Tab-separated table of C-alpha atoms in Angstrom:
chain	number	residue	atom	x	y	z
C	29	MET	CA	0.000	0.000	0.000
C	30	THR	CA	1.262	3.470	-0.908
C	31	ALA	CA	0.242	6.761	0.664
C	32	ALA	CA	-0.074	9.576	-1.874
C	33	ILE	CA	-0.230	13.325	-1.258
C	34	ASP	CA	-1.145	15.788	-4.031
C	35	ILE	CA	-0.450	19.456	-3.237
C	36	GLY	CA	-1.863	22.185	-5.446
C	37	GLY	CA	-2.935	25.789	-5.318
C	38	THR	CA	-6.605	25.013	-4.689
C	39	LYS	CA	-6.602	21.663	-2.912
C	40	ILE	CA	-4.453	19.283	-0.896
C	41	ALA	CA	-5.510	15.675	-1.444
C	42	GLY	CA	-4.383	12.350	-0.093
C	43	ALA	CA	-5.097	8.695	-0.775
C	44	LEU	CA	-4.123	5.182	0.074
C	45	VAL	CA	-3.356	3.504	-3.221
C	46	HIS	CA	-3.442	-0.236	-3.911
C	47	PRO	CA	-0.853	-1.846	-6.243
C	48	ASP	CA	-3.560	-1.981	-8.941
C	49	GLY	CA	-4.021	1.812	-8.812
C	50	SER	CA	-7.351	1.820	-6.989
C	51	MET	CA	-7.829	4.337	-4.171
C	52	PRO	CA	-10.063	2.881	-1.443
C	53	VAL	CA	-9.360	5.761	0.948
C	54	THR	CA	-9.137	9.459	0.057
C	55	ALA	CA	-9.033	12.758	1.933
C	56	ARG	CA	-9.124	16.359	0.781
C	57	ARG	CA	-8.766	19.872	2.173
C	58	PRO	CA	-8.781	23.278	0.471
C	59	THR	CA	-5.353	24.873	0.254
C	60	PRO	CA	-5.319	27.619	2.921
C	61	ARG	CA	-4.980	31.201	1.756
C	62	ALA	CA	-3.360	34.175	3.461
C	63	VAL	CA	-1.550	32.092	6.062
C	64	ASP	CA	2.091	31.324	6.760
C	65	GLY	CA	3.889	28.144	5.738
C	66	GLU	CA	2.884	26.308	8.891
C	67	GLY	CA	-0.747	27.088	8.181
C	68	VAL	CA	-0.537	25.379	4.801
C	69	LEU	CA	1.261	22.433	6.390
C	70	ALA	CA	-1.588	22.128	8.882
C	71	ALA	CA	-3.921	21.224	6.008
C	72	VAL	CA	-1.459	18.573	4.835
C	73	ALA	CA	-1.304	17.235	8.394
C	74	GLU	CA	-5.105	16.999	8.503
C	75	VAL	CA	-5.097	14.953	5.296
C	76	VAL	CA	-2.465	12.579	6.696
C	77	ALA	CA	-4.374	12.268	9.974
C	78	GLU	CA	-7.586	11.379	8.137
C	79	LEU	CA	-5.825	8.714	6.073
C	80	ALA	CA	-4.303	7.318	9.259
C	81	THR	CA	-7.769	6.521	10.636
C	82	SER	CA	-8.239	3.854	7.949
C	83	PRO	CA	-7.799	0.194	8.920
C	84	LEU	CA	-5.561	-0.025	5.829
C	85	TRP	CA	-3.043	2.450	7.295
C	86	PRO	CA	-0.762	-0.183	8.905
C	87	GLY	CA	-0.097	-1.569	5.424
C	88	VAL	CA	1.474	1.667	4.140
C	89	ALA	CA	5.020	0.932	2.939
C	90	ARG	CA	5.964	4.191	1.200
C	91	CYS	CA	4.704	7.684	0.425
C	92	GLY	CA	4.757	9.748	-2.755
C	93	ILE	CA	4.329	13.518	-2.648
C	94	GLY	CA	3.393	15.376	-5.823
C	95	SER	CA	3.461	19.160	-5.650
C	96	ALA	CA	2.957	22.207	-7.775
C	97	GLY	CA	6.348	23.655	-8.566
C	98	PRO	CA	9.000	24.693	-8.715
C	99	VAL	CA	10.259	21.698	-6.759
C	100	ASP	CA	13.768	20.643	-5.819
C	101	ALA	CA	13.576	16.918	-5.230
C	102	SER	CA	17.287	16.777	-4.401
C	103	ARG	CA	16.623	18.926	-1.323
C	104	GLY	CA	13.022	17.913	-0.693
C	105	THR	CA	11.797	21.510	-1.011
C	106	VAL	CA	9.038	23.287	-2.917
C	107	SER	CA	8.333	26.904	-3.875
C	108	PRO	CA	4.943	26.678	-5.605
C	109	VAL	CA	3.985	29.700	-7.671
C	110	ASN	CA	0.406	29.367	-6.438
C	111	ILE	CA	1.250	28.792	-2.735
C	112	ARG	CA	3.075	31.985	-1.801
C	113	ALA	CA	3.534	30.947	1.846
C	114	TRP	CA	5.910	28.176	0.796
C	115	ARG	CA	9.323	29.258	-0.434
C	116	ASP	CA	12.029	26.577	-0.230
C	117	PHE	CA	9.666	24.825	2.139
C	118	PRO	CA	11.006	21.428	3.308
C	119	VAL	CA	7.794	19.604	2.479
C	120	GLN	CA	9.312	16.144	2.122
C	121	ALA	CA	10.828	16.145	5.606
C	122	ARG	CA	7.707	17.656	7.142
C	123	VAL	CA	5.380	15.112	5.516
C	124	ALA	CA	7.708	12.314	6.633
C	125	ALA	CA	7.445	13.636	10.186
C	126	GLU	CA	3.630	13.639	9.996
C	127	LEU	CA	3.635	10.065	8.716
C	128	GLU	CA	5.911	8.985	11.540
C	129	ARG	CA	3.712	10.770	14.073
C	130	HIS	CA	0.932	8.442	12.976
C	131	GLY	CA	3.093	5.330	13.154
C	132	ALA	CA	4.171	5.164	9.497
C	133	GLY	CA	7.912	5.825	9.452
C	134	VAL	CA	8.194	4.977	5.763
C	135	PRO	CA	10.413	6.255	2.935
C	136	THR	CA	9.095	9.219	0.960
C	137	VAL	CA	9.730	10.724	-2.454
C	138	LEU	CA	8.923	14.204	-3.809
C	139	VAL	CA	8.074	14.937	-7.457
C	140	GLY	CA	6.594	17.868	-9.330
C	141	ASP	CA	3.006	17.700	-10.530
C	142	GLY	CA	4.074	17.260	-14.166
C	143	VAL	CA	6.231	14.270	-13.262
C	144	ALA	CA	3.401	12.844	-11.138
C	145	MET	CA	0.989	13.129	-14.061
C	146	THR	CA	3.564	11.406	-16.265
C	147	ALA	CA	3.993	8.543	-13.807
C	148	ALA	CA	0.210	8.135	-13.632
C	149	GLU	CA	-0.377	8.116	-17.365
C	150	HIS	CA	2.479	5.668	-17.909
C	151	TRP	CA	1.207	3.319	-15.191
C	152	ARG	CA	-2.537	3.398	-15.733
C	153	GLY	CA	-3.314	5.836	-18.554
C	154	ALA	CA	-2.679	6.888	-22.128
C	155	ALA	CA	1.093	6.219	-22.118
C	156	ARG	CA	0.714	2.675	-20.786
C	157	GLY	CA	2.842	0.258	-22.818
C	158	HIS	CA	5.117	2.999	-24.196
C	159	ASP	CA	8.768	2.916	-23.144
C	160	ASN	CA	9.505	6.474	-24.275
C	161	ALA	CA	6.861	9.105	-23.636
C	162	LEU	CA	6.342	12.788	-22.990
C	163	CYS	CA	3.346	13.703	-20.834
C	164	MET	CA	2.185	17.295	-20.484
C	165	VAL	CA	-0.134	19.341	-18.313
C	166	VAL	CA	-1.491	22.360	-20.217
C	167	SER	CA	-3.403	24.549	-17.799
C	168	THR	CA	-2.639	27.856	-16.059
C	169	GLY	CA	0.966	26.876	-16.765
C	170	VAL	CA	2.545	24.202	-18.933
C	171	GLY	CA	4.463	21.370	-17.266
C	172	GLY	CA	5.471	17.859	-18.125
C	173	GLY	CA	7.607	14.835	-17.547
C	174	LEU	CA	9.418	12.044	-19.354
C	175	VAL	CA	9.474	8.277	-19.456
C	176	LEU	CA	12.690	7.002	-21.054
C	177	GLY	CA	13.643	3.374	-21.500
C	178	GLY	CA	10.477	2.310	-19.715
C	179	ARG	CA	11.277	4.262	-16.550
C	180	LEU	CA	10.233	7.588	-15.126
C	181	HIS	CA	13.007	10.147	-15.689
C	182	PRO	CA	12.569	12.993	-13.184
C	183	GLY	CA	16.162	14.237	-13.377
C	184	PRO	CA	18.378	15.332	-10.456
C	185	THR	CA	15.995	17.987	-9.116
C	186	GLY	CA	12.760	16.432	-10.344
C	187	ASN	CA	12.251	18.872	-13.223
C	188	ALA	CA	13.257	16.896	-16.324
C	189	GLY	CA	10.628	17.199	-19.029
C	190	HIS	CA	9.491	20.684	-17.983
C	191	ILE	CA	8.434	21.428	-21.547
C	192	GLY	CA	6.659	24.665	-20.707
C	193	HIS	CA	9.961	26.501	-20.649
C	194	ILE	CA	11.357	25.354	-23.951
C	195	SER	CA	11.653	28.450	-26.160
C	196	VAL	CA	9.783	28.029	-29.437
C	197	GLU	CA	9.808	31.678	-30.527
C	198	VAL	CA	13.240	33.273	-30.591
C	199	GLY	CA	12.844	36.866	-29.498
C	200	GLY	CA	9.275	36.202	-28.386
C	201	GLU	CA	7.531	37.835	-25.466
C	202	ARG	CA	9.013	37.588	-22.010
C	203	CYS	CA	7.859	34.589	-19.976
C	204	ALA	CA	7.256	34.675	-16.224
C	205	CYS	CA	10.346	32.464	-15.848
C	206	GLY	CA	12.516	35.217	-17.336
C	207	GLY	CA	13.050	33.572	-20.712
C	208	ARG	CA	11.572	34.558	-24.053
C	209	GLY	CA	9.187	32.732	-26.349
C	210	CYS	CA	8.485	29.873	-23.936
C	211	VAL	CA	5.709	27.422	-24.674
C	212	GLU	CA	3.967	28.497	-21.473
C	213	ALA	CA	3.910	32.133	-22.609
C	214	ILE	CA	2.014	31.082	-25.754
C	215	ALA	CA	0.014	27.928	-25.011
C	216	SER	CA	-1.070	28.102	-21.365
C	217	GLY	CA	-4.715	28.837	-20.703
C	218	THR	CA	-3.770	32.258	-19.385
C	219	ALA	CA	-1.718	33.046	-22.483
C	220	ILE	CA	-4.434	31.880	-24.881
C	221	ALA	CA	-7.043	34.121	-23.269
C	222	ARG	CA	-4.643	37.069	-23.008
C	223	TRP	CA	-3.687	36.867	-26.691
C	224	ALA	CA	-7.295	36.540	-27.861
C	225	LEU	CA	-8.323	39.592	-25.829
C	226	ALA	CA	-5.361	41.579	-27.187
C	227	GLN	CA	-6.539	40.758	-30.725
C	228	GLY	CA	-9.970	42.196	-30.031
C	229	TRP	CA	-11.936	39.120	-28.985
C	230	THR	CA	-14.767	40.145	-26.661
C	231	GLY	CA	-16.480	36.950	-25.531
C	232	PRO	CA	-18.490	36.891	-22.287
C	233	ASP	CA	-16.268	34.216	-20.700
C	234	ARG	CA	-12.805	35.715	-20.904
C	235	THR	CA	-10.956	32.508	-20.051
C	236	ALA	CA	-9.341	29.817	-22.176
C	237	ALA	CA	-12.572	27.810	-21.842
C	238	GLY	CA	-14.474	30.782	-23.232
C	239	VAL	CA	-12.019	31.118	-26.106
C	240	ALA	CA	-12.404	27.380	-26.803
C	241	ALA	CA	-16.190	27.715	-26.966
C	242	ALA	CA	-15.832	30.604	-29.394
C	243	ALA	CA	-13.346	28.610	-31.479
C	244	ARG	CA	-15.844	25.737	-31.752
C	245	ALA	CA	-18.348	28.254	-33.089
C	246	GLY	CA	-15.801	29.370	-35.690
C	247	GLU	CA	-14.963	32.805	-34.260
C	248	PRO	CA	-11.785	33.738	-36.213
C	249	VAL	CA	-9.724	35.261	-33.380
C	250	ALA	CA	-10.518	32.348	-31.059
C	251	VAL	CA	-9.590	29.846	-33.776
C	252	ALA	CA	-6.328	31.736	-34.329
C	253	ALA	CA	-5.553	31.736	-30.590
C	254	PHE	CA	-5.772	27.950	-30.410
C	255	ASP	CA	-3.903	27.546	-33.691
C	256	ARG	CA	-1.068	29.651	-32.257
C	257	ALA	CA	-1.041	27.574	-29.063
C	258	GLY	CA	-1.148	24.326	-31.039
C	259	ARG	CA	1.806	25.423	-33.153
C	260	ALA	CA	3.884	26.190	-30.043
C	261	LEU	CA	3.022	22.852	-28.473
C	262	ALA	CA	3.780	20.976	-31.700
C	263	ALA	CA	7.196	22.623	-32.011
C	264	ALA	CA	8.123	21.739	-28.423
C	265	ILE	CA	6.800	18.177	-28.692
C	266	ALA	CA	8.753	17.614	-31.905
C	267	ALA	CA	11.929	19.059	-30.383
C	268	THR	CA	11.605	16.763	-27.373
C	269	ALA	CA	10.921	13.708	-29.538
C	270	THR	CA	13.897	14.520	-31.755
C	271	LEU	CA	16.164	14.910	-28.738
C	272	VAL	CA	15.242	11.779	-26.766
C	273	GLU	CA	13.151	9.703	-29.223
C	274	THR	CA	9.780	9.685	-27.507
C	275	ASP	CA	7.037	8.055	-29.574
C	276	ILE	CA	3.954	9.458	-27.838
C	277	ALA	CA	2.923	12.771	-26.328
C	278	VAL	CA	0.064	12.735	-23.823
C	279	ILE	CA	-1.637	16.073	-23.173
C	280	GLY	CA	-3.801	16.703	-20.114
C	281	GLY	CA	-4.841	19.667	-18.016
C	282	GLY	CA	-7.674	22.160	-18.262
C	283	VAL	CA	-6.774	23.471	-21.718
C	284	ALA	CA	-6.772	19.913	-23.114
C	285	ALA	CA	-10.489	19.809	-22.248
C	286	ALA	CA	-10.956	21.908	-25.389
C	287	GLY	CA	-10.584	18.640	-27.323
C	288	GLU	CA	-10.103	18.930	-31.085
C	289	VAL	CA	-10.018	22.712	-30.819
C	290	LEU	CA	-6.542	22.142	-29.351
C	291	PHE	CA	-5.569	18.688	-30.605
C	292	GLY	CA	-6.433	19.466	-34.222
C	293	PRO	CA	-3.900	22.315	-34.529
C	294	VAL	CA	-1.247	20.400	-32.564
C	295	ARG	CA	-1.469	17.421	-34.914
C	296	ALA	CA	-1.654	19.615	-38.017
C	297	HIS	CA	1.431	21.631	-37.082
C	298	LEU	CA	3.385	18.588	-35.920
C	299	ALA	CA	4.029	17.597	-39.520
C	300	THR	CA	5.961	20.854	-39.968
C	301	TYR	CA	8.338	20.131	-37.100
C	302	ALA	CA	8.557	16.334	-36.713
C	303	THR	CA	10.142	15.625	-40.083
C	304	LEU	CA	12.912	13.108	-39.429
C	305	SER	CA	12.132	9.437	-39.997
C	306	PHE	CA	12.364	8.448	-36.330
C	307	VAL	CA	9.736	10.985	-35.211
C	308	THR	CA	7.247	10.992	-38.065
C	309	GLY	CA	5.113	8.351	-36.318
C	310	LEU	CA	4.787	10.386	-33.119
C	311	GLU	CA	1.318	10.044	-31.540
C	312	ILE	CA	-0.525	12.922	-29.865
C	313	VAL	CA	-3.252	11.717	-27.490
C	314	PRO	CA	-5.335	13.121	-24.620
C	315	ALA	CA	-4.629	12.103	-21.038
C	316	GLN	CA	-7.005	9.566	-19.517
C	317	LEU	CA	-6.818	9.964	-15.738
C	318	GLY	CA	-8.119	13.490	-15.209
C	319	THR	CA	-8.159	14.805	-11.657
C	320	ASP	CA	-6.975	11.462	-10.256
C	321	ALA	CA	-3.626	11.767	-12.018
C	322	GLY	CA	-1.916	13.661	-9.187
C	323	LEU	CA	-2.616	11.033	-6.545
C	324	ILE	CA	-2.143	8.011	-8.793
C	325	GLY	CA	1.057	9.573	-10.108
C	326	ALA	CA	2.465	10.321	-6.644
C	327	ALA	CA	1.892	6.682	-5.746
C	328	ALA	CA	3.372	5.445	-9.020
C	329	ALA	CA	6.454	7.631	-8.604
C	330	ALA	CA	6.980	6.377	-5.056
C	331	THR	CA	6.600	2.759	-6.114
C	332	GLU	CA	9.113	3.174	-8.938
C	333	LEU	CA	11.658	5.564	-7.452
C	334	LEU	CA	11.762	3.921	-4.031
C	335	HIS	CA	11.990	0.395	-5.452
């Protein structure tokens, strides 16, 4: 049995996860706002305490922690953009202490949310059966992770595969990370909506979901916004596949809910960038696990990395 903790800007979730990926016990708390770091940890502690009341708790052998980033798995710290109270917060050590307080002194592992999603989709989702895969989360930001040679490849600090900060537009607009022309600055939900509004789109729902609805209805600026995002994603996916020979790219996250409005342009533009023989068969598919990916992925990462 694996304990899994999923830490995000809106919720902190936990689960006990069976070896088959089922989650017979779950717990959830909203992520506290306007508190210090200890206040956020208190919500994590409540989740652990609730899991510990299960009769399955004595069977816990390991714990995986997936967190919004940036993360530094080598130090066990996180500085989530959307949890301002945590900067270089030693979440891995603090979660381990909470586990031990409830009688589960087990090994722990920390991964970023993109890596957790990748582990989940490779174990139980759309990348299952693929030895070399890129999995992406396209939402408020753009993250991702890699499976290489049949194994999760988080890298030394847990950030390998962070495709959102590959530059696909030399001299492009400044990204929040400090770089220019990053995928995230073009293809995130925030960027899609911002660009559409700057081009004169005036839909009632001024979010990426609103732009997607307008694109389905054929509104030209909305269609162009998703075409621009799809081109950026295609260029980054092709670059990654060319570099490390992935044969599938799995795309999840809120923006992926747009369906063919997003996937159509990505696949169409891919042919422009994935031109070498060893990447021309690259598949682009939607993620399968949805909101469960964070917990399933934290458990999968713990099972693999702590083996």
